[in-house]
Short mmCIF file of C-alpha atoms in Angstrom, two decimals:
data_model
loop_
_atom_site.label_atom_id
_atom_site.label_comp_id
_atom_site.label_asym_id
_atom_site.label_seq_id
_atom_site.Cartn_x
_atom_site.Cartn_y
_atom_site.Cartn_z
CA UNK S 1049 -8.51 9.57 -7.12
CA UNK S 1050 -4.80 9.13 -7.63
CA UNK S 1051 -3.34 5.82 -8.17
CA UNK S 1052 -1.52 4.13 -5.42
CA UNK S 1053 2.34 3.75 -6.22
CA UNK S 1054 5.24 2.50 -4.35
CA UNK S 1055 8.97 1.36 -4.31
CA UNK S 1056 11.27 -1.10 -2.62
CA UNK S 1057 13.41 -0.30 0.40
CA UNK S 1058 15.92 -2.52 2.06
CA UNK S 1059 16.26 -2.42 5.81
CA UNK S 1060 17.68 -4.74 8.45
CA UNK S 1061 18.16 -7.65 5.95
CA UNK S 1062 14.48 -7.49 4.69
CA UNK S 1063 12.68 -5.97 1.73
CA UNK S 1064 9.88 -3.47 2.35
CA UNK S 1065 7.42 -1.84 0.15
CA UNK S 1066 7.02 1.95 0.75
CA UNK S 1067 3.57 2.65 -0.57
CA UNK S 1068 2.36 6.16 -1.46
CA UNK S 1069 -1.31 6.71 -0.54
CA UNK S 1070 -3.24 9.92 -0.87
CA UNK S 1071 -6.04 11.16 1.34
CA UNK S 1072 -9.11 12.97 0.07
CA UNK S 1073 -7.19 16.39 0.29
CA UNK S 1074 -4.53 14.99 -2.02
CA UNK S 1075 -1.98 14.73 0.76
CA UNK S 1076 0.63 11.97 0.51
CA UNK S 1077 1.05 9.45 3.15
CA UNK S 1078 3.74 6.68 3.02
CA UNK S 1079 2.68 3.32 4.49
CA UNK S 1080 5.29 0.50 4.86
CA UNK S 1081 4.71 -3.22 4.25
CA UNK S 1082 6.91 -6.07 5.11
CA UNK S 1083 7.32 -8.25 2.03
CA UNK S 1084 8.73 -11.32 3.97
CA UNK S 1085 11.63 -11.44 1.51
CA UNK S 1086 15.23 -11.62 2.83
CA UNK S 1087 17.51 -8.90 1.25
CA UNK S 1088 20.14 -11.18 -0.10
CA UNK S 1089 21.44 -11.90 -3.61
CA UNK S 1090 18.82 -12.94 -6.02
CA UNK S 1091 15.70 -12.01 -3.98
CA UNK S 1092 15.19 -8.46 -5.43
CA UNK S 1093 13.24 -9.92 -8.31
CA UNK S 1094 10.88 -11.88 -5.83
CA UNK S 1095 10.49 -8.58 -3.75
CA UNK S 1096 9.49 -6.69 -6.99
CA UNK S 1097 6.92 -9.36 -7.86
CA UNK S 1098 5.35 -9.09 -4.43
CA UNK S 1099 5.33 -5.20 -4.66
CA UNK S 1100 3.60 -5.50 -8.00
CA UNK S 1101 0.94 -7.85 -6.59
CA UNK S 1102 0.54 -5.63 -3.56
CA UNK S 1103 -0.01 -2.46 -5.72
CA UNK S 1104 -2.47 -4.27 -7.93
CA UNK S 1105 -4.50 -5.36 -4.78
CA UNK S 1106 -4.57 -1.83 -3.43
CA UNK S 1107 -5.49 -0.08 -6.68
CA UNK S 1108 -8.53 -2.48 -7.06
CA UNK S 1109 -11.99 -1.03 -6.32
CA UNK S 1110 -13.13 -1.14 -2.69
CA UNK S 1111 -9.48 -1.66 -1.18
CA UNK S 1112 -8.41 1.46 -2.91
CA UNK S 1113 -11.52 3.64 -2.04
CA UNK S 1114 -11.74 2.51 1.59
CA UNK S 1115 -7.97 3.07 2.39
CA UNK S 1116 -8.17 6.69 0.99
CA UNK S 1117 -11.20 7.71 3.15
CA UNK S 1118 -10.86 9.69 6.36
CA UNK S 1119 -12.32 7.99 9.53
CA UNK S 1120 -15.28 10.31 9.49
CA UNK S 1121 -15.94 9.39 5.89
CA UNK S 1122 -15.68 5.75 6.56
CA UNK S 1123 -18.24 6.04 9.44
CA UNK S 1124 -20.74 8.02 7.18
CA UNK S 1125 -20.44 5.30 4.61
CA UNK S 1126 -20.78 2.52 7.09
CA UNK S 1127 -24.02 4.21 8.44
CA UNK S 1128 -25.38 4.68 5.03
CA UNK S 1129 -24.87 1.08 4.12
CA UNK S 1130 -26.40 -0.40 7.21
CA UNK S 1131 -30.19 -1.35 7.07
#
């Protein structure tokens, strides 16, 4: 599995994280997250810190694996884990 990466984008006075995610076929999909940081002088560093925290969370174990699965694979996994 590929590691989830991302970068910052500024839009309408706010900072957003553009996160690259990959499905099981290796196809890239970009998902946008609002970082709740205003795009004004001195806030880019805060936005970079939030982006780093978000990427660390997404790359950890089950968050990463469940997000990269297709809906059919998630359903198979859910059925196999139920008693």
